[in-house]
Tab-separated table of C-alpha atoms in Angstrom:
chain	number	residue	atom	x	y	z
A	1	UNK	CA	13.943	-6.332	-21.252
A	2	UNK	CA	11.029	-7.873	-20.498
A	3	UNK	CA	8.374	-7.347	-17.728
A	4	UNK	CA	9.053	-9.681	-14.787
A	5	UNK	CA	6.632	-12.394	-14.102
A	6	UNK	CA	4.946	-13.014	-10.978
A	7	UNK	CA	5.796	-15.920	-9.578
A	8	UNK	CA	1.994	-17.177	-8.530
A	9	UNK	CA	-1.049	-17.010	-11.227
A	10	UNK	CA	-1.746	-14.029	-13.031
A	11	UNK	CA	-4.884	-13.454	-11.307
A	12	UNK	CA	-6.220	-13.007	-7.613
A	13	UNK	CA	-6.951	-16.245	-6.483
A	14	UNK	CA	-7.691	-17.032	-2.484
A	15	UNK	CA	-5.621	-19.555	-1.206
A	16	UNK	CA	-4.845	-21.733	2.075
A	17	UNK	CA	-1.054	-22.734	1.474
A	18	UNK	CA	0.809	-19.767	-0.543
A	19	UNK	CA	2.863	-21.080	-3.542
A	20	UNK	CA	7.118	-21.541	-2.209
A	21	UNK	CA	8.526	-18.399	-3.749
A	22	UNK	CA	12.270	-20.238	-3.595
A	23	UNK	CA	11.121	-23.897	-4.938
A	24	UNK	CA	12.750	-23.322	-8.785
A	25	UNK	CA	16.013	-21.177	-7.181
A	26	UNK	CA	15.485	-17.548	-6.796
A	27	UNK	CA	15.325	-16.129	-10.230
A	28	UNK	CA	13.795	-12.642	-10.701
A	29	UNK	CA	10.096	-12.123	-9.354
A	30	UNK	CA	7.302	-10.074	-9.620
A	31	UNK	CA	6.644	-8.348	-6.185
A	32	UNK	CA	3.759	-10.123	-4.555
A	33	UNK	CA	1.316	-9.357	-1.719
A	34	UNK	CA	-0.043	-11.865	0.896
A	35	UNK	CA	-3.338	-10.772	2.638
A	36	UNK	CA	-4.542	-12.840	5.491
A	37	UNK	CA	-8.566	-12.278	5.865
A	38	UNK	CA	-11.731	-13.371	6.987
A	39	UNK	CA	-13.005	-11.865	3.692
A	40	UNK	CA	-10.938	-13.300	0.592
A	41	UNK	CA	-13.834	-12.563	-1.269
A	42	UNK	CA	-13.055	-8.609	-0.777
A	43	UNK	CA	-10.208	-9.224	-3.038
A	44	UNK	CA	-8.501	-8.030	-5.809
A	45	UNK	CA	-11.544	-5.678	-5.790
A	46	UNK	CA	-10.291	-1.919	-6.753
A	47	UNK	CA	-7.161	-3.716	-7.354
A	48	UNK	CA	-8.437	-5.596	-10.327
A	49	UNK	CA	-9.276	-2.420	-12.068
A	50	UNK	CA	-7.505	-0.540	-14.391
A	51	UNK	CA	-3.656	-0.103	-14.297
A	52	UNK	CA	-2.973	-2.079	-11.240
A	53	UNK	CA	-5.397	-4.773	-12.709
A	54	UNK	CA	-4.012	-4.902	-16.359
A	55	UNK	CA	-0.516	-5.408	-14.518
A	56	UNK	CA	-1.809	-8.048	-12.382
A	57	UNK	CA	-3.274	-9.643	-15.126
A	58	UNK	CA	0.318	-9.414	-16.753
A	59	UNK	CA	2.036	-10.620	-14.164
A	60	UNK	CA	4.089	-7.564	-12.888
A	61	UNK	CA	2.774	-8.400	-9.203
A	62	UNK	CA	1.132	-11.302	-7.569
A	63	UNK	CA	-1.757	-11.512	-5.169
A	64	UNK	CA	-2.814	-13.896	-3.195
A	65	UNK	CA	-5.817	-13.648	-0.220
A	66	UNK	CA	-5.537	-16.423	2.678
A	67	UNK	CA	-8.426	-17.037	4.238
A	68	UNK	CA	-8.087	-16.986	7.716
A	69	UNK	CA	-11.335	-18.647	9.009
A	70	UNK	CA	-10.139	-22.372	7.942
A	71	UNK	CA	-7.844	-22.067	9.830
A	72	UNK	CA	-10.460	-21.438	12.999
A	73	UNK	CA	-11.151	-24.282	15.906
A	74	UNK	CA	-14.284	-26.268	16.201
A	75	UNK	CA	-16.970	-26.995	14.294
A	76	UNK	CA	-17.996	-23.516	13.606
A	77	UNK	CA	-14.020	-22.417	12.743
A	78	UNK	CA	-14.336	-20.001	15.591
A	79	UNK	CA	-11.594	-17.261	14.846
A	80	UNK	CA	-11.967	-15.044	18.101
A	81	UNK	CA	-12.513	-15.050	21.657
A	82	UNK	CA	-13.682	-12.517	24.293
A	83	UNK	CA	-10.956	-9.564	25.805
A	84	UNK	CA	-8.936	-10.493	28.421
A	85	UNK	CA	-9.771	-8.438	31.635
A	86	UNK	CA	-13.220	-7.960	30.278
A	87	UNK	CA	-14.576	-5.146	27.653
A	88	UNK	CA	-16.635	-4.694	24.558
A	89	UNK	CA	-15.885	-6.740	21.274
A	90	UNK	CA	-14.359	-10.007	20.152
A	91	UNK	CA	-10.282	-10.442	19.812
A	92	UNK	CA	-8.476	-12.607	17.328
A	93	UNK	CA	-7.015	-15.223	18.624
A	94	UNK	CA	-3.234	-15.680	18.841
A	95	UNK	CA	-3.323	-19.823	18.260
A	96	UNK	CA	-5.627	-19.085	15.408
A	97	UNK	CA	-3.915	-16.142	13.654
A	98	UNK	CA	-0.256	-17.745	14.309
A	99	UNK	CA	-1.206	-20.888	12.053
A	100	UNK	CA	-2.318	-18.457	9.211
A	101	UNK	CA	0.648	-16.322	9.731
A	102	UNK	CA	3.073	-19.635	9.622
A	103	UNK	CA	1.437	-20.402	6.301
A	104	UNK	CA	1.836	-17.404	4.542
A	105	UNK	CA	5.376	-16.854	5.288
A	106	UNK	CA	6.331	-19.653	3.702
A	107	UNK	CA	9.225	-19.692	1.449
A	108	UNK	CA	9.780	-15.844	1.792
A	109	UNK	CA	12.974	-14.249	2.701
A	110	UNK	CA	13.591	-14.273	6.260
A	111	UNK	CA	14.894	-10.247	6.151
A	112	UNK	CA	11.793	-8.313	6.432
A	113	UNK	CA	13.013	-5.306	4.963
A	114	UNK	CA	12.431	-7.967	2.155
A	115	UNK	CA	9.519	-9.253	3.002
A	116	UNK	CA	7.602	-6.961	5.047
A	117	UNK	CA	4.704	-8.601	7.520
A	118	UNK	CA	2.481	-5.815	8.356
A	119	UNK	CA	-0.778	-5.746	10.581
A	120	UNK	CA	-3.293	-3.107	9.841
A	121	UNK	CA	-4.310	-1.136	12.882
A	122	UNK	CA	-5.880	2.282	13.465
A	123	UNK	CA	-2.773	2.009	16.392
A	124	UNK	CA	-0.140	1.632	13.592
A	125	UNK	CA	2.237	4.054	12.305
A	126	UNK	CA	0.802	6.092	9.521
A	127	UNK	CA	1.038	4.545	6.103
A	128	UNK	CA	2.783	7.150	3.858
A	129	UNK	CA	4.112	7.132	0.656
A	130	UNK	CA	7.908	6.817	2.010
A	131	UNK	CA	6.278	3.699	3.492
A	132	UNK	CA	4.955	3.068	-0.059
A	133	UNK	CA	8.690	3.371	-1.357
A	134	UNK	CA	10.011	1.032	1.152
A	135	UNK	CA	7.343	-1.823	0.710
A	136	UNK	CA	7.845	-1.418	-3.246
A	137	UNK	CA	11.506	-2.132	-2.856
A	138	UNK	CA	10.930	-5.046	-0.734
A	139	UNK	CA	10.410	-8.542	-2.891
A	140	UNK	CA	6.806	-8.797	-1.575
A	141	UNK	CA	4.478	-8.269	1.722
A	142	UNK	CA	2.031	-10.178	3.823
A	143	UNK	CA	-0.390	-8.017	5.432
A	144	UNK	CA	-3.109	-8.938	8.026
A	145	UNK	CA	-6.279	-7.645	8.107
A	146	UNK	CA	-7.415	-6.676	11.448
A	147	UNK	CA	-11.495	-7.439	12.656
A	148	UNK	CA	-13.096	-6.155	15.450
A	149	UNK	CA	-11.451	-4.845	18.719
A	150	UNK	CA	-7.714	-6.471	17.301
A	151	UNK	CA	-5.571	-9.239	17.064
A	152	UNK	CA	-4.059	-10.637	20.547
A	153	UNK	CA	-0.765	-8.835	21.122
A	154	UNK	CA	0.984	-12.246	21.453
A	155	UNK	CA	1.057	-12.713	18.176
A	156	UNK	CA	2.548	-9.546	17.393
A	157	UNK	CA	4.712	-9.557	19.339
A	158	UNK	CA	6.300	-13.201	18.543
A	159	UNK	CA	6.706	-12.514	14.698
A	160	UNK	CA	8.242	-9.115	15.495
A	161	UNK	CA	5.025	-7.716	12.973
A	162	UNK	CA	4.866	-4.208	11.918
A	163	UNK	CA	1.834	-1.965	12.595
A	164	UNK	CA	0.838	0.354	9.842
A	165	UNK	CA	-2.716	2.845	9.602
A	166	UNK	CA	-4.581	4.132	6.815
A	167	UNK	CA	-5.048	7.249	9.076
A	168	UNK	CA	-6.491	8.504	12.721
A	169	UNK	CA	-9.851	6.534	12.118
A	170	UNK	CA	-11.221	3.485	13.004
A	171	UNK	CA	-12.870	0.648	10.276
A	172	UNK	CA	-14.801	-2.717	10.709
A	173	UNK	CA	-11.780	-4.369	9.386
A	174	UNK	CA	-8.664	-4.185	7.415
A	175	UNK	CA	-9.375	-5.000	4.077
A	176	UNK	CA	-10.207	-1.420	2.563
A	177	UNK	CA	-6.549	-0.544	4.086
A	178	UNK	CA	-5.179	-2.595	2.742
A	179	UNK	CA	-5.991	-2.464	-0.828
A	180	UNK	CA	-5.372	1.394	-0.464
A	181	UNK	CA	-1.896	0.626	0.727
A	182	UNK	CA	-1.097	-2.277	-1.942
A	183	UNK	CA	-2.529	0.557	-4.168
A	184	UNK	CA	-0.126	3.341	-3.825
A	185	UNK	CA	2.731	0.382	-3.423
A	186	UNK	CA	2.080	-1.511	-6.551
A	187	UNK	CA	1.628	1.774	-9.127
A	188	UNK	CA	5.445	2.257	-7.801
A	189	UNK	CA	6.868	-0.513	-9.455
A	190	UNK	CA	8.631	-0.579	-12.407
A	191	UNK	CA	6.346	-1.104	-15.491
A	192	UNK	CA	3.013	-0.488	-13.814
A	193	UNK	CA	2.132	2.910	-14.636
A	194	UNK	CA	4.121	3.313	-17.552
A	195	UNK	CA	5.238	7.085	-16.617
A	196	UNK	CA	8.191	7.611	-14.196
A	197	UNK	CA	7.320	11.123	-14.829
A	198	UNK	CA	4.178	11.321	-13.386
A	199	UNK	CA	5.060	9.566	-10.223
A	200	UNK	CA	8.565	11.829	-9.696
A	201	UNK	CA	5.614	14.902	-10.493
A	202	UNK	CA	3.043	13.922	-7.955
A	203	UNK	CA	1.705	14.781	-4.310
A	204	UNK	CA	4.547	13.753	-1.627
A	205	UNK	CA	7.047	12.524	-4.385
A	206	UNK	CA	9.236	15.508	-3.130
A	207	UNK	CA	7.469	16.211	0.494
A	208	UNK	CA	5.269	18.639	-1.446
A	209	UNK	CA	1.585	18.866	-2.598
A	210	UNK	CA	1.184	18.553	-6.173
A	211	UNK	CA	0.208	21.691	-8.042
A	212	UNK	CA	-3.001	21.796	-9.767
A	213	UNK	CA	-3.662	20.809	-13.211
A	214	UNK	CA	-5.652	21.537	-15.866
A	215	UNK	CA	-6.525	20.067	-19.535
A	216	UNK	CA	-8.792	21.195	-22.048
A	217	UNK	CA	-11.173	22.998	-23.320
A	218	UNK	CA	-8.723	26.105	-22.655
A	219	UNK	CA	-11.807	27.908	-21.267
A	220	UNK	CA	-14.312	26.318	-19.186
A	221	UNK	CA	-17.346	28.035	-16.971
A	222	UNK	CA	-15.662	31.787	-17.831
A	223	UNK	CA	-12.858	30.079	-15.837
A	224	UNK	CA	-9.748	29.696	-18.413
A	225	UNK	CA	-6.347	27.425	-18.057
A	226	UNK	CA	-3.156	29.934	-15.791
A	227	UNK	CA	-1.557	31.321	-19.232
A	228	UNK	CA	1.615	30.600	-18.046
A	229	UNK	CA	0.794	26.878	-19.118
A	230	UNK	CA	-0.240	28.079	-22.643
A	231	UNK	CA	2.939	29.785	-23.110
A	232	UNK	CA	5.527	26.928	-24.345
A	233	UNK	CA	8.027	28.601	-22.047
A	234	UNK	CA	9.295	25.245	-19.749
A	235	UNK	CA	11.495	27.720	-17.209
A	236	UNK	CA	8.028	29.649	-16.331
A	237	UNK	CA	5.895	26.689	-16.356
A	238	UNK	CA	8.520	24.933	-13.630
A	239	UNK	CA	8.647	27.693	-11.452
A	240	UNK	CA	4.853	28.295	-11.252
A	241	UNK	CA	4.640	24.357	-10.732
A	242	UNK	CA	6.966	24.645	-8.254
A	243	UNK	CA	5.244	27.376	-6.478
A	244	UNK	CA	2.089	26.243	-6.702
A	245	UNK	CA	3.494	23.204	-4.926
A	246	UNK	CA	4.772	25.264	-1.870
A	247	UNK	CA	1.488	27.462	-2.105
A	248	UNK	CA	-0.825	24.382	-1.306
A	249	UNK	CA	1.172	22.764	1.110
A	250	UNK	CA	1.648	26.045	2.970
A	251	UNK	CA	-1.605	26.179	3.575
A	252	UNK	CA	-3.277	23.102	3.904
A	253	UNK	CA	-0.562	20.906	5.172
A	254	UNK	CA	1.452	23.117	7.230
A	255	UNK	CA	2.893	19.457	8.791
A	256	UNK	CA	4.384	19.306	5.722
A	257	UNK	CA	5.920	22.205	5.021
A	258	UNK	CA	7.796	22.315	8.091
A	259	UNK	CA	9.377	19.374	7.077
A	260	UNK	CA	9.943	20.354	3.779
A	261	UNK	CA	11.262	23.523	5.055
A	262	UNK	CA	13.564	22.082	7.433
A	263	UNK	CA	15.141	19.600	4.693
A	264	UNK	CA	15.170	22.241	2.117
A	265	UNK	CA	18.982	23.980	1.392
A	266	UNK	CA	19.547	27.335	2.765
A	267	UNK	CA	19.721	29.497	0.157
């Protein structure tokens, strides 16, 4: 069968008025990502690299960057305006940010488990890779990137807009976010990475660490590769894998494991 075709160009292009996704019917898509920012230029950046740029390129996702200062008031396109109540910083402004947000939901399914609209805030819920897995299934996603102290709660609160964070830090803006998250969403898709293996294999696929790997030379620094991975024997090699995995995650993300624990089948 072949790849699916992204609807839009098959390259990064910023944009003021997003492409209808429903004006030829609603024939099968490529998934697609929406980014509203003041800095369109910031994009695809790591995202036109390598796998997740050669399927860009090929039209197994879409991405398009809306700028957000056009759609700013005055002569200067003024996107922000002081806290209310007083305070440090600069807010986005809800008339402002509601125009962009009008425009780039545009012709996308009304369901947002569909068509997710996401705001990235160090306030969020963390972004994980079950969130990953639920954005990937989802037709496409229009994320806002947040700039200095936020984006008036108005407006998130009128489109009903999900909050998701990178992690328990605070950035200039939302950009690097979010080409982390449309990162470890797009290399989920079918066709992307070419290996369903490797992502059933990997950190968090199974609420585990990943174990650790190893390649050649078989010896390296006096250090040499676990011989139970030299052996051919694929029993062994599964179980060490396996208890690698609970090893690491034991001990470094002991969050983790009590989940995983918890989940796990009594024996």
């Amino acid at each position: 069968m072949p790849p699916r075709r992204a609807a839009g160009r098959l390259a990064m292009t910023p944009s003021l008025t997003p492409r209808d996704l429903d004006r030829r019917g609603t024939p099968v898509r490529a998934w697609q990502a929406r980014v509203i920012t003041l800095f369109p230029e910031a994009f695809p950046g790591v995202l036109g690299l390598s796998l997740t740029g050669r399927a860009l390129s090929d039209g197994r996702w879409g991405l398009e960057a809306i700028d957000l200062r056009p759609f700013g008031l005055g002569k200067h396109r003024n996107v922000d305006d002081t806290p209310a109540g007083g305070g440090a910083g600069m807010v986005l402004r809800a008339d402002v940010l509601g125009r962009a947000v009008e425009v780039a939901m545009r012709g996308v399914p009304e369901d947002r488990s569909d068509w997710p609209l996401v705001c990235l805030s160090p306030r969020g819920r963390p972004f994980t890779q079950e969130t990953a897995r639920r954005w990937a299934g989802a037709r496409g996603i229009t994320m806002i990137c947040g700039r200095f102290e936020g984006v008036d709660q108005r407006v998130i609160d009128h489109y009903g807009i999900e909050e998701a964070s990178l992690g328990d830090f605070v950035m200039t803006g939302g950009e690097i976010a979010a080409q982390a998250m449309i990162d470890a969403t797009v290399r989920l898709l079918p066709d992307v990475l070419g290996n369903a293996e490797s992502i059933e294999e990997e950190s968090f696929s199974d609420g585990l660490l990943e174990h650790p790997q190893y390649t050649r030379p078989a010896e390296w620094a006096g250090r040499e590769i676990p011989a139970v991975l030299m052996s051919g024997n694929h029993g062994a090699i599964a179980r060490w894998r396996q208890e690698q995995a609970e090893a690491l995650t034991r001990a470094r993300r002991p969050d983790l494991w009590d989940i995983w624990r918890a989940r796990k089948p009594r024996d």
